[in-house]
Every structure is written in structure tokens, then in C-alpha cells.
JSON list of N, CA and C in Angstrom, two decimals:
[
{"chain": "A", "resi": 1, "resn": "MET", "atom": "N", "xyz": [113.52, 110.03, 67.48]},
{"chain": "A", "resi": 1, "resn": "MET", "atom": "CA", "xyz": [114.85, 109.55, 67.77]},
{"chain": "A", "resi": 1, "resn": "MET", "atom": "C", "xyz": [115.19, 109.69, 69.25]},
{"chain": "A", "resi": 2, "resn": "GLU", "atom": "N", "xyz": [114.79, 110.79, 69.83]},
{"chain": "A", "resi": 2, "resn": "GLU", "atom": "CA", "xyz": [115.11, 111.02, 71.24]},
{"chain": "A", "resi": 2, "resn": "GLU", "atom": "C", "xyz": [114.42, 109.98, 72.12]},
{"chain": "A", "resi": 3, "resn": "GLU", "atom": "N", "xyz": [113.18, 109.62, 71.77]},
{"chain": "A", "resi": 3, "resn": "GLU", "atom": "CA", "xyz": [112.45, 108.60, 72.53]},
{"chain": "A", "resi": 3, "resn": "GLU", "atom": "C", "xyz": [113.14, 107.24, 72.41]},
{"chain": "A", "resi": 4, "resn": "PHE", "atom": "N", "xyz": [113.63, 106.91, 71.21]},
{"chain": "A", "resi": 4, "resn": "PHE", "atom": "CA", "xyz": [114.35, 105.66, 70.99]},
{"chain": "A", "resi": 4, "resn": "PHE", "atom": "C", "xyz": [115.62, 105.64, 71.83]},
{"chain": "A", "resi": 5, "resn": "LYS", "atom": "N", "xyz": [116.36, 106.73, 71.84]},
{"chain": "A", "resi": 5, "resn": "LYS", "atom": "CA", "xyz": [117.59, 106.81, 72.62]},
{"chain": "A", "resi": 5, "resn": "LYS", "atom": "C", "xyz": [117.29, 106.63, 74.11]},
{"chain": "A", "resi": 6, "resn": "LYS", "atom": "N", "xyz": [116.22, 107.25, 74.59]},
{"chain": "A", "resi": 6, "resn": "LYS", "atom": "CA", "xyz": [115.85, 107.13, 76.00]},
{"chain": "A", "resi": 6, "resn": "LYS", "atom": "C", "xyz": [115.48, 105.68, 76.34]},
{"chain": "A", "resi": 7, "resn": "THR", "atom": "N", "xyz": [114.78, 105.01, 75.43]},
{"chain": "A", "resi": 7, "resn": "THR", "atom": "CA", "xyz": [114.41, 103.61, 75.64]},
{"chain": "A", "resi": 7, "resn": "THR", "atom": "C", "xyz": [115.65, 102.74, 75.77]},
{"chain": "A", "resi": 8, "resn": "LEU", "atom": "N", "xyz": [116.63, 102.94, 74.90]},
{"chain": "A", "resi": 8, "resn": "LEU", "atom": "CA", "xyz": [117.86, 102.15, 74.95]},
{"chain": "A", "resi": 8, "resn": "LEU", "atom": "C", "xyz": [118.68, 102.44, 76.20]},
{"chain": "A", "resi": 9, "resn": "GLU", "atom": "N", "xyz": [118.75, 103.69, 76.59]},
{"chain": "A", "resi": 9, "resn": "GLU", "atom": "CA", "xyz": [119.52, 104.05, 77.78]},
{"chain": "A", "resi": 9, "resn": "GLU", "atom": "C", "xyz": [118.93, 103.44, 79.04]},
{"chain": "A", "resi": 10, "resn": "GLN", "atom": "N", "xyz": [117.62, 103.21, 79.04]},
{"chain": "A", "resi": 10, "resn": "GLN", "atom": "CA", "xyz": [116.95, 102.61, 80.20]},
{"chain": "A", "resi": 10, "resn": "GLN", "atom": "C", "xyz": [116.90, 101.09, 80.10]},
{"chain": "A", "resi": 11, "resn": "ASN", "atom": "N", "xyz": [117.55, 100.53, 79.06]},
{"chain": "A", "resi": 11, "resn": "ASN", "atom": "CA", "xyz": [117.59, 99.08, 78.83]},
{"chain": "A", "resi": 11, "resn": "ASN", "atom": "C", "xyz": [116.21, 98.46, 78.71]},
{"chain": "A", "resi": 12, "resn": "LYS", "atom": "N", "xyz": [115.26, 99.19, 78.14]},
{"chain": "A", "resi": 12, "resn": "LYS", "atom": "CA", "xyz": [113.93, 98.66, 77.89]},
{"chain": "A", "resi": 12, "resn": "LYS", "atom": "C", "xyz": [113.96, 97.83, 76.60]},
{"chain": "A", "resi": 13, "resn": "ALA", "atom": "N", "xyz": [113.11, 96.82, 76.55]},
{"chain": "A", "resi": 13, "resn": "ALA", "atom": "CA", "xyz": [113.04, 95.96, 75.37]},
{"chain": "A", "resi": 13, "resn": "ALA", "atom": "C", "xyz": [112.19, 96.60, 74.28]},
{"chain": "A", "resi": 14, "resn": "LEU", "atom": "N", "xyz": [112.60, 96.41, 73.05]},
{"chain": "A", "resi": 14, "resn": "LEU", "atom": "CA", "xyz": [111.80, 96.83, 71.91]},
{"chain": "A", "resi": 14, "resn": "LEU", "atom": "C", "xyz": [111.06, 95.61, 71.38]},
{"chain": "A", "resi": 15, "resn": "ASN", "atom": "N", "xyz": [109.76, 95.73, 71.21]},
{"chain": "A", "resi": 15, "resn": "ASN", "atom": "CA", "xyz": [108.96, 94.60, 70.72]},
{"chain": "A", "resi": 15, "resn": "ASN", "atom": "C", "xyz": [109.07, 94.46, 69.21]},
{"chain": "A", "resi": 16, "resn": "GLN", "atom": "N", "xyz": [109.18, 95.56, 68.50]},
{"chain": "A", "resi": 16, "resn": "GLN", "atom": "CA", "xyz": [109.26, 95.54, 67.04]},
{"chain": "A", "resi": 16, "resn": "GLN", "atom": "C", "xyz": [110.23, 96.61, 66.56]},
{"chain": "A", "resi": 17, "resn": "LEU", "atom": "N", "xyz": [110.86, 96.34, 65.44]},
{"chain": "A", "resi": 17, "resn": "LEU", "atom": "CA", "xyz": [111.71, 97.33, 64.80]},
{"chain": "A", "resi": 17, "resn": "LEU", "atom": "C", "xyz": [111.85, 96.92, 63.35]},
{"chain": "A", "resi": 18, "resn": "ASP", "atom": "N", "xyz": [111.34, 97.74, 62.43]},
{"chain": "A", "resi": 18, "resn": "ASP", "atom": "CA", "xyz": [111.41, 97.35, 61.03]},
{"chain": "A", "resi": 18, "resn": "ASP", "atom": "C", "xyz": [112.83, 97.57, 60.49]},
{"chain": "A", "resi": 19, "resn": "TRP", "atom": "N", "xyz": [113.13, 96.90, 59.39]},
{"chain": "A", "resi": 19, "resn": "TRP", "atom": "CA", "xyz": [114.48, 96.91, 58.83]},
{"chain": "A", "resi": 19, "resn": "TRP", "atom": "C", "xyz": [114.93, 98.31, 58.43]},
{"chain": "A", "resi": 20, "resn": "PHE", "atom": "N", "xyz": [114.04, 99.10, 57.85]},
{"chain": "A", "resi": 20, "resn": "PHE", "atom": "CA", "xyz": [114.39, 100.46, 57.44]},
{"chain": "A", "resi": 20, "resn": "PHE", "atom": "C", "xyz": [114.82, 101.29, 58.64]},
{"chain": "A", "resi": 21, "resn": "THR", "atom": "N", "xyz": [114.08, 101.20, 59.73]},
{"chain": "A", "resi": 21, "resn": "THR", "atom": "CA", "xyz": [114.42, 101.93, 60.95]},
{"chain": "A", "resi": 21, "resn": "THR", "atom": "C", "xyz": [115.75, 101.44, 61.51]},
{"chain": "A", "resi": 22, "resn": "PHE", "atom": "N", "xyz": [115.93, 100.12, 61.53]},
{"chain": "A", "resi": 22, "resn": "PHE", "atom": "CA", "xyz": [117.19, 99.54, 62.03]},
{"chain": "A", "resi": 22, "resn": "PHE", "atom": "C", "xyz": [118.37, 100.10, 61.25]},
{"chain": "A", "resi": 23, "resn": "GLU", "atom": "N", "xyz": [118.29, 100.08, 59.92]},
{"chain": "A", "resi": 23, "resn": "GLU", "atom": "CA", "xyz": [119.40, 100.57, 59.10]},
{"chain": "A", "resi": 23, "resn": "GLU", "atom": "C", "xyz": [119.63, 102.07, 59.25]},
{"chain": "A", "resi": 24, "resn": "SER", "atom": "N", "xyz": [118.59, 102.81, 59.57]},
{"chain": "A", "resi": 24, "resn": "SER", "atom": "CA", "xyz": [118.76, 104.26, 59.70]},
{"chain": "A", "resi": 24, "resn": "SER", "atom": "C", "xyz": [119.37, 104.68, 61.04]},
{"chain": "A", "resi": 25, "resn": "ILE", "atom": "N", "xyz": [119.34, 103.79, 62.04]},
{"chain": "A", "resi": 25, "resn": "ILE", "atom": "CA", "xyz": [119.87, 104.17, 63.36]},
{"chain": "A", "resi": 25, "resn": "ILE", "atom": "C", "xyz": [121.10, 103.37, 63.78]},
{"chain": "A", "resi": 26, "resn": "VAL", "atom": "N", "xyz": [121.32, 102.20, 63.20]},
{"chain": "A", "resi": 26, "resn": "VAL", "atom": "CA", "xyz": [122.45, 101.35, 63.60]},
{"chain": "A", "resi": 26, "resn": "VAL", "atom": "C", "xyz": [123.58, 101.50, 62.58]},
{"chain": "A", "resi": 27, "resn": "GLU", "atom": "N", "xyz": [124.74, 101.92, 63.08]},
{"chain": "A", "resi": 27, "resn": "GLU", "atom": "CA", "xyz": [125.91, 102.05, 62.22]},
{"chain": "A", "resi": 27, "resn": "GLU", "atom": "C", "xyz": [126.53, 100.69, 61.96]},
{"chain": "A", "resi": 28, "resn": "LYS", "atom": "N", "xyz": [126.70, 99.88, 63.03]},
{"chain": "A", "resi": 28, "resn": "LYS", "atom": "CA", "xyz": [127.26, 98.54, 62.88]},
{"chain": "A", "resi": 28, "resn": "LYS", "atom": "C", "xyz": [126.96, 97.71, 64.12]},
{"chain": "A", "resi": 29, "resn": "VAL", "atom": "N", "xyz": [127.07, 96.39, 63.95]},
{"chain": "A", "resi": 29, "resn": "VAL", "atom": "CA", "xyz": [126.92, 95.44, 65.05]},
{"chain": "A", "resi": 29, "resn": "VAL", "atom": "C", "xyz": [128.20, 94.63, 65.10]},
{"chain": "A", "resi": 30, "resn": "ILE", "atom": "N", "xyz": [128.83, 94.59, 66.26]},
{"chain": "A", "resi": 30, "resn": "ILE", "atom": "CA", "xyz": [130.06, 93.82, 66.44]},
{"chain": "A", "resi": 30, "resn": "ILE", "atom": "C", "xyz": [129.69, 92.55, 67.20]},
{"chain": "A", "resi": 31, "resn": "VAL", "atom": "N", "xyz": [129.97, 91.40, 66.59]},
{"chain": "A", "resi": 31, "resn": "VAL", "atom": "CA", "xyz": [129.65, 90.10, 67.19]},
{"chain": "A", "resi": 31, "resn": "VAL", "atom": "C", "xyz": [130.90, 89.54, 67.83]},
{"chain": "A", "resi": 32, "resn": "GLY", "atom": "N", "xyz": [130.78, 89.16, 69.10]},
{"chain": "A", "resi": 32, "resn": "GLY", "atom": "CA", "xyz": [131.91, 88.61, 69.84]},
{"chain": "A", "resi": 32, "resn": "GLY", "atom": "C", "xyz": [132.62, 89.69, 70.63]},
{"chain": "A", "resi": 33, "resn": "GLY", "atom": "N", "xyz": [133.30, 89.26, 71.65]},
{"chain": "A", "resi": 33, "resn": "GLY", "atom": "CA", "xyz": [134.03, 90.19, 72.50]},
{"chain": "A", "resi": 33, "resn": "GLY", "atom": "C", "xyz": [134.64, 89.44, 73.66]},
{"chain": "A", "resi": 34, "resn": "TYR", "atom": "N", "xyz": [134.83, 90.13, 74.76]},
{"chain": "A", "resi": 34, "resn": "TYR", "atom": "CA", "xyz": [135.45, 89.55, 75.95]},
{"chain": "A", "resi": 34, "resn": "TYR", "atom": "C", "xyz": [134.59, 89.86, 77.16]},
{"chain": "A", "resi": 35, "resn": "ASP", "atom": "N", "xyz": [134.50, 88.88, 78.08]},
{"chain": "A", "resi": 35, "resn": "ASP", "atom": "CA", "xyz": [133.75, 89.10, 79.31]},
{"chain": "A", "resi": 35, "resn": "ASP", "atom": "C", "xyz": [134.59, 89.87, 80.32]},
{"chain": "A", "resi": 36, "resn": "GLU", "atom": "N", "xyz": [134.05, 90.05, 81.52]},
{"chain": "A", "resi": 36, "resn": "GLU", "atom": "CA", "xyz": [134.73, 90.84, 82.56]},
{"chain": "A", "resi": 36, "resn": "GLU", "atom": "C", "xyz": [136.07, 90.24, 82.97]},
{"chain": "A", "resi": 37, "resn": "ASP", "atom": "N", "xyz": [136.22, 88.91, 82.79]},
{"chain": "A", "resi": 37, "resn": "ASP", "atom": "CA", "xyz": [137.46, 88.22, 83.18]},
{"chain": "A", "resi": 37, "resn": "ASP", "atom": "C", "xyz": [138.47, 88.14, 82.04]},
{"chain": "A", "resi": 38, "resn": "GLY", "atom": "N", "xyz": [138.14, 88.70, 80.89]},
{"chain": "A", "resi": 38, "resn": "GLY", "atom": "CA", "xyz": [139.04, 88.68, 79.75]},
{"chain": "A", "resi": 38, "resn": "GLY", "atom": "C", "xyz": [138.92, 87.44, 78.88]},
{"chain": "A", "resi": 39, "resn": "ASN", "atom": "N", "xyz": [137.90, 86.60, 79.13]},
{"chain": "A", "resi": 39, "resn": "ASN", "atom": "CA", "xyz": [137.68, 85.41, 78.33]},
{"chain": "A", "resi": 39, "resn": "ASN", "atom": "C", "xyz": [136.90, 85.76, 77.07]},
{"chain": "A", "resi": 40, "resn": "LYS", "atom": "N", "xyz": [137.22, 85.08, 75.97]},
{"chain": "A", "resi": 40, "resn": "LYS", "atom": "CA", "xyz": [136.49, 85.30, 74.72]},
{"chain": "A", "resi": 40, "resn": "LYS", "atom": "C", "xyz": [135.02, 84.93, 74.92]},
{"chain": "A", "resi": 41, "resn": "ASP", "atom": "N", "xyz": [134.13, 85.76, 74.40]},
{"chain": "A", "resi": 41, "resn": "ASP", "atom": "CA", "xyz": [132.69, 85.53, 74.49]},
{"chain": "A", "resi": 41, "resn": "ASP", "atom": "C", "xyz": [132.08, 85.75, 73.11]},
{"chain": "A", "resi": 42, "resn": "PRO", "atom": "N", "xyz": [131.91, 84.67, 72.32]},
{"chain": "A", "resi": 42, "resn": "PRO", "atom": "CA", "xyz": [131.41, 84.82, 70.96]},
{"chain": "A", "resi": 42, "resn": "PRO", "atom": "C", "xyz": [129.94, 85.23, 70.89]},
{"chain": "A", "resi": 43, "resn": "ALA", "atom": "N", "xyz": [129.21, 85.15, 71.99]},
{"chain": "A", "resi": 43, "resn": "ALA", "atom": "CA", "xyz": [127.79, 85.50, 71.99]},
{"chain": "A", "resi": 43, "resn": "ALA", "atom": "C", "xyz": [127.54, 86.97, 72.33]},
{"chain": "A", "resi": 44, "resn": "GLN", "atom": "N", "xyz": [128.60, 87.72, 72.63]},
{"chain": "A", "resi": 44, "resn": "GLN", "atom": "CA", "xyz": [128.43, 89.13, 72.99]},
{"chain": "A", "resi": 44, "resn": "GLN", "atom": "C", "xyz": [128.10, 89.95, 71.74]},
{"chain": "A", "resi": 45, "resn": "LEU", "atom": "N", "xyz": [127.15, 90.87, 71.87]},
{"chain": "A", "resi": 45, "resn": "LEU", "atom": "CA", "xyz": [126.76, 91.74, 70.77]},
{"chain": "A", "resi": 45, "resn": "LEU", "atom": "C", "xyz": [126.97, 93.19, 71.19]},
{"chain": "A", "resi": 46, "resn": "LEU", "atom": "N", "xyz": [127.58, 93.98, 70.32]},
{"chain": "A", "resi": 46, "resn": "LEU", "atom": "CA", "xyz": [127.76, 95.40, 70.58]},
{"chain": "A", "resi": 46, "resn": "LEU", "atom": "C", "xyz": [127.11, 96.17, 69.44]},
{"chain": "A", "resi": 47, "resn": "PHE", "atom": "N", "xyz": [126.05, 96.91, 69.74]},
{"chain": "A", "resi": 47, "resn": "PHE", "atom": "CA", "xyz": [125.38, 97.74, 68.75]},
{"chain": "A", "resi": 47, "resn": "PHE", "atom": "C", "xyz": [125.96, 99.15, 68.83]},
{"chain": "A", "resi": 48, "resn": "VAL", "atom": "N", "xyz": [126.46, 99.65, 67.71]},
{"chain": "A", "resi": 48, "resn": "VAL", "atom": "CA", "xyz": [126.98, 101.00, 67.63]},
{"chain": "A", "resi": 48, "resn": "VAL", "atom": "C", "xyz": [125.97, 101.80, 66.80]},
{"chain": "A", "resi": 49, "resn": "TYR", "atom": "N", "xyz": [125.37, 102.79, 67.43]},
{"chain": "A", "resi": 49, "resn": "TYR", "atom": "CA", "xyz": [124.33, 103.58, 66.79]},
{"chain": "A", "resi": 49, "resn": "TYR", "atom": "C", "xyz": [124.90, 104.83, 66.15]},
{"chain": "A", "resi": 50, "resn": "LYS", "atom": "N", "xyz": [124.19, 105.36, 65.18]},
{"chain": "A", "resi": 50, "resn": "LYS", "atom": "CA", "xyz": [124.62, 106.56, 64.47]},
{"chain": "A", "resi": 50, "resn": "LYS", "atom": "C", "xyz": [124.46, 107.80, 65.33]},
{"chain": "A", "resi": 51, "resn": "MET", "atom": "N", "xyz": [123.84, 107.68, 66.49]},
{"chain": "A", "resi": 51, "resn": "MET", "atom": "CA", "xyz": [123.60, 108.84, 67.36]},
{"chain": "A", "resi": 51, "resn": "MET", "atom": "C", "xyz": [124.52, 108.83, 68.57]},
{"chain": "A", "resi": 52, "resn": "ASP", "atom": "N", "xyz": [125.74, 108.30, 68.43]},
{"chain": "A", "resi": 52, "resn": "ASP", "atom": "CA", "xyz": [126.74, 108.29, 69.50]},
{"chain": "A", "resi": 52, "resn": "ASP", "atom": "C", "xyz": [126.24, 107.59, 70.76]},
{"chain": "A", "resi": 53, "resn": "LEU", "atom": "N", "xyz": [125.74, 106.38, 70.57]},
{"chain": "A", "resi": 53, "resn": "LEU", "atom": "CA", "xyz": [125.25, 105.57, 71.67]},
{"chain": "A", "resi": 53, "resn": "LEU", "atom": "C", "xyz": [125.65, 104.14, 71.39]},
{"chain": "A", "resi": 54, "resn": "LYS", "atom": "N", "xyz": [126.08, 103.40, 72.42]},
{"chain": "A", "resi": 54, "resn": "LYS", "atom": "CA", "xyz": [126.45, 102.00, 72.27]},
{"chain": "A", "resi": 54, "resn": "LYS", "atom": "C", "xyz": [125.62, 101.17, 73.23]},
{"chain": "A", "resi": 55, "resn": "ASN", "atom": "N", "xyz": [125.36, 99.91, 72.85]},
{"chain": "A", "resi": 55, "resn": "ASN", "atom": "CA", "xyz": [124.53, 99.04, 73.65]},
{"chain": "A", "resi": 55, "resn": "ASN", "atom": "C", "xyz": [125.15, 97.64, 73.61]},
{"chain": "A", "resi": 56, "resn": "HIS", "atom": "N", "xyz": [125.56, 97.12, 74.77]},
{"chain": "A", "resi": 56, "resn": "HIS", "atom": "CA", "xyz": [126.15, 95.79, 74.86]},
{"chain": "A", "resi": 56, "resn": "HIS", "atom": "C", "xyz": [125.06, 94.80, 75.27]},
{"chain": "A", "resi": 57, "resn": "LEU", "atom": "N", "xyz": [125.00, 93.66, 74.59]},
{"chain": "A", "resi": 57, "resn": "LEU", "atom": "CA", "xyz": [124.02, 92.63, 74.90]},
{"chain": "A", "resi": 57, "resn": "LEU", "atom": "C", "xyz": [124.69, 91.27, 74.92]},
{"chain": "A", "resi": 58, "resn": "ASP", "atom": "N", "xyz": [124.16, 90.38, 75.74]},
{"chain": "A", "resi": 58, "resn": "ASP", "atom": "CA", "xyz": [124.62, 88.99, 75.79]},
{"chain": "A", "resi": 58, "resn": "ASP", "atom": "C", "xyz": [123.72, 88.19, 74.87]},
{"chain": "A", "resi": 59, "resn": "GLY", "atom": "N", "xyz": [124.24, 87.76, 73.73]},
{"chain": "A", "resi": 59, "resn": "GLY", "atom": "CA", "xyz": [123.46, 87.03, 72.75]},
{"chain": "A", "resi": 59, "resn": "GLY", "atom": "C", "xyz": [122.93, 85.70, 73.26]},
{"chain": "A", "resi": 60, "resn": "LYS", "atom": "N", "xyz": [123.51, 85.15, 74.33]},
{"chain": "A", "resi": 60, "resn": "LYS", "atom": "CA", "xyz": [123.05, 83.88, 74.89]},
{"chain": "A", "resi": 60, "resn": "LYS", "atom": "C", "xyz": [121.67, 84.02, 75.53]},
{"chain": "A", "resi": 61, "resn": "LYS", "atom": "N", "xyz": [121.24, 85.24, 75.82]},
{"chain": "A", "resi": 61, "resn": "LYS", "atom": "CA", "xyz": [119.96, 85.45, 76.47]},
{"chain": "A", "resi": 61, "resn": "LYS", "atom": "C", "xyz": [118.79, 85.48, 75.49]},
{"chain": "A", "resi": 62, "resn": "PHE", "atom": "N", "xyz": [119.05, 85.38, 74.20]},
{"chain": "A", "resi": 62, "resn": "PHE", "atom": "CA", "xyz": [118.01, 85.44, 73.19]},
{"chain": "A", "resi": 62, "resn": "PHE", "atom": "C", "xyz": [117.74, 84.06, 72.63]},
{"chain": "A", "resi": 63, "resn": "ASN", "atom": "N", "xyz": [116.49, 83.80, 72.24]},
{"chain": "A", "resi": 63, "resn": "ASN", "atom": "CA", "xyz": [116.12, 82.52, 71.63]},
{"chain": "A", "resi": 63, "resn": "ASN", "atom": "C", "xyz": [116.73, 82.42, 70.25]},
{"chain": "A", "resi": 64, "resn": "HIS", "atom": "N", "xyz": [117.17, 81.24, 69.89]},
{"chain": "A", "resi": 64, "resn": "HIS", "atom": "CA", "xyz": [117.77, 81.03, 68.57]},
{"chain": "A", "resi": 64, "resn": "HIS", "atom": "C", "xyz": [116.74, 80.42, 67.66]}
]
């Protein structure tokens, strides 16, 4: 767990993550939010982890 937390804090990419592991560490994912200028951004992703860590991502940067 500590290694996973360190990876996220350094904004390193994860190549694989199985569903069981995802469910055991992620409390919730919030889709949508606001950018720095206060504009709605439906592609923003906020991962809230069970270990008191949050990670903001721009969903537009991922392949659909």
C-alpha cells in the first residue's frame, strides 16, 4: 500500500490495476468538476482513496 501511495503522489502512471485491487483502495470516483477559472469541466476525474489521498485527473487526456 505504501508503494502504491508513493506512486500516486509522484504522479507516475500505473500500467495495470485489477478490479479487486481498485475496489480495495478507491473509496469513490467523482466525475466532473470545475477548472481553475470556475468553468464546468465534465471530463475532470477525482479519485478519493481509502487511505486519505486524493488524485485529480483530466479525463480528456485519456483515450476513449
